[in-house]
Amino acid sequence: MSAGEIVDIDDPGGWPEDVREFVASLAGTVPARVRDGGDLPYEVDLATRDAELRTLLAGRWLRSFHATRLLAHEVEGVRASGLRRLTEALVEGRQDEALRHGAITPEEHAALRNSSVFKWGKRVGLRTGKVCLVANAQPLHEMAGNFAPLLKNWGGEAQYMTNAWEQLDCERVKKLGTPSLVVAWLDVADPGVAVGVGHELIYAFVASHLGMANVRSRIDFESDIPSGCIEGVWQPGSCGYDQFTGLPRS
């Protein structure tokens, strides 16, 4: 898949001219007193212009970041097959592969099977069928603590929901793998697939154009992301990962 034109929300100077002009016209409606991106939805109603922005982004890629913890074979799997939406089959497949590669014992495999949210129905709907990402790097700098749980627990917090670990070392399993940022290119033209969480995507663009703090851009991507849209997997020791000084190193 061709890289095409990649858009970074954090880099307004690098935006395509039509996107930059459109966002600049909306930024002119924001009162000077507003300095925080989180305040924009309360101060200025931009939601009705979101569809126009997405139309301009059609045929372009939005660089985004998925925070997770990966074993070595899982890194290769992401590079080869991309990111898949959260399903019970995905969770159990990761458990099976971890057992096959000798990362977990049969007893730990059984505990994982018996303690996942899919077995107990706790808050399953929040992330099921989605790949959760942030569509710009600023939150990884400013709100690094929010990402720590995603980077410190192999398999995600949803794996450890019951007392199935009473006789086993749950903490050992959580520490498997390496903190990883999967850098992905998203087609955000369809708001039914690239769902803005909290508020519409347009607010992040306007906030970034104005140089605000707290530029929010979480996206629930309700489709698999193919390998051709994976730019890379960043881990501690790489320049990409290490620029985020607040993220876990192990």
Coordinates of N, CA, C and O in Angstrom, one line a residue, residues 46 75 92 96-97 103 118 128 131-132 136 148 161-162 169 178 207-208 214-215 219-220 237:
L46 N -17.9 23.5 16.7 CA -17.2 23.2 15.5 C -17.7 21.8 14.9 O -17.4 21.4 13.8
V75 N 5.3 -8.6 17.8 CA 5.8 -7.5 17.0 C 5.9 -7.9 15.6 O 5.4 -7.2 14.7
E92 N -7.9 -14.8 22.7 CA -7.5 -16.2 22.9 C -6.4 -16.6 22.0 O -5.6 -17.4 22.4
D96 N -2.9 -18.4 23.1 CA -2.5 -19.6 22.5 C -1.0 -19.5 21.9 O -0.2 -20.4 22.1
E97 N -0.8 -18.3 21.3 CA 0.6 -18.1 20.7 C 1.6 -17.9 21.8 O 2.8 -18.4 21.7
A103 N 6.2 -18.5 26.3 CA 6.2 -17.3 27.2 C 5.4 -17.6 28.5 O 5.6 -16.9 29.5
F118 N -14.1 -11.4 28.5 CA -15.0 -12.1 27.6 C -15.6 -13.3 28.3 O -16.7 -13.7 27.9
T128 N -14.7 -3.6 22.5 CA -14.9 -4.7 21.6 C -15.1 -4.2 20.2 O -15.9 -3.2 19.9
V131 N -10.0 -0.8 17.4 CA -8.6 -0.6 17.7 C -8.6 0.8 18.3 O -9.0 1.8 17.7
C132 N -8.1 1.0 19.5 CA -8.1 2.3 20.2 C -6.7 3.0 20.0 O -5.7 2.4 20.2
N136 N -2.6 11.8 17.5 CA -1.4 12.7 17.5 C -0.5 12.4 18.7 O -0.9 11.7 19.6
A148 N 0.3 4.5 30.8 CA 1.1 3.6 31.5 C 0.4 2.2 31.7 O 1.1 1.2 31.5
M161 N -9.2 -10.3 35.4 CA -10.4 -9.8 36.0 C -10.9 -10.6 37.2 O -11.9 -10.2 37.9
T162 N -10.3 -11.8 37.5 CA -10.9 -12.7 38.5 C -9.8 -13.2 39.4 O -8.6 -12.9 39.3
D169 N 1.6 -16.5 39.6 CA 2.2 -15.1 39.7 C 1.6 -14.3 38.5 O 2.2 -14.2 37.4
T178 N 7.3 -6.2 25.9 CA 8.0 -4.8 25.9 C 7.0 -3.8 25.6 O 6.1 -3.9 24.7
A207 N -7.3 23.1 17.6 CA -6.5 23.3 18.8 C -5.0 23.2 18.4 O -4.2 24.0 18.9
S208 N -4.6 22.3 17.6 CA -3.2 22.2 17.2 C -2.8 23.4 16.3 O -1.7 24.0 16.5
N214 N -3.2 20.3 25.5 CA -4.3 19.3 25.7 C -5.1 19.2 24.4 O -6.3 19.3 24.3
V215 N -4.4 18.8 23.3 CA -5.0 18.6 22.0 C -5.5 17.1 22.1 O -4.7 16.2 22.0
I219 N -9.2 8.1 18.9 CA -10.1 7.5 17.9 C -10.3 6.0 18.2 O -9.3 5.3 18.5
D220 N -11.5 5.6 18.1 CA -11.9 4.2 18.1 C -12.0 3.8 16.6 O -13.0 4.2 16.0
G237 N 14.5 2.5 23.6 CA 15.8 2.4 22.9 C 15.7 2.9 21.5 O 16.8 3.2 20.9

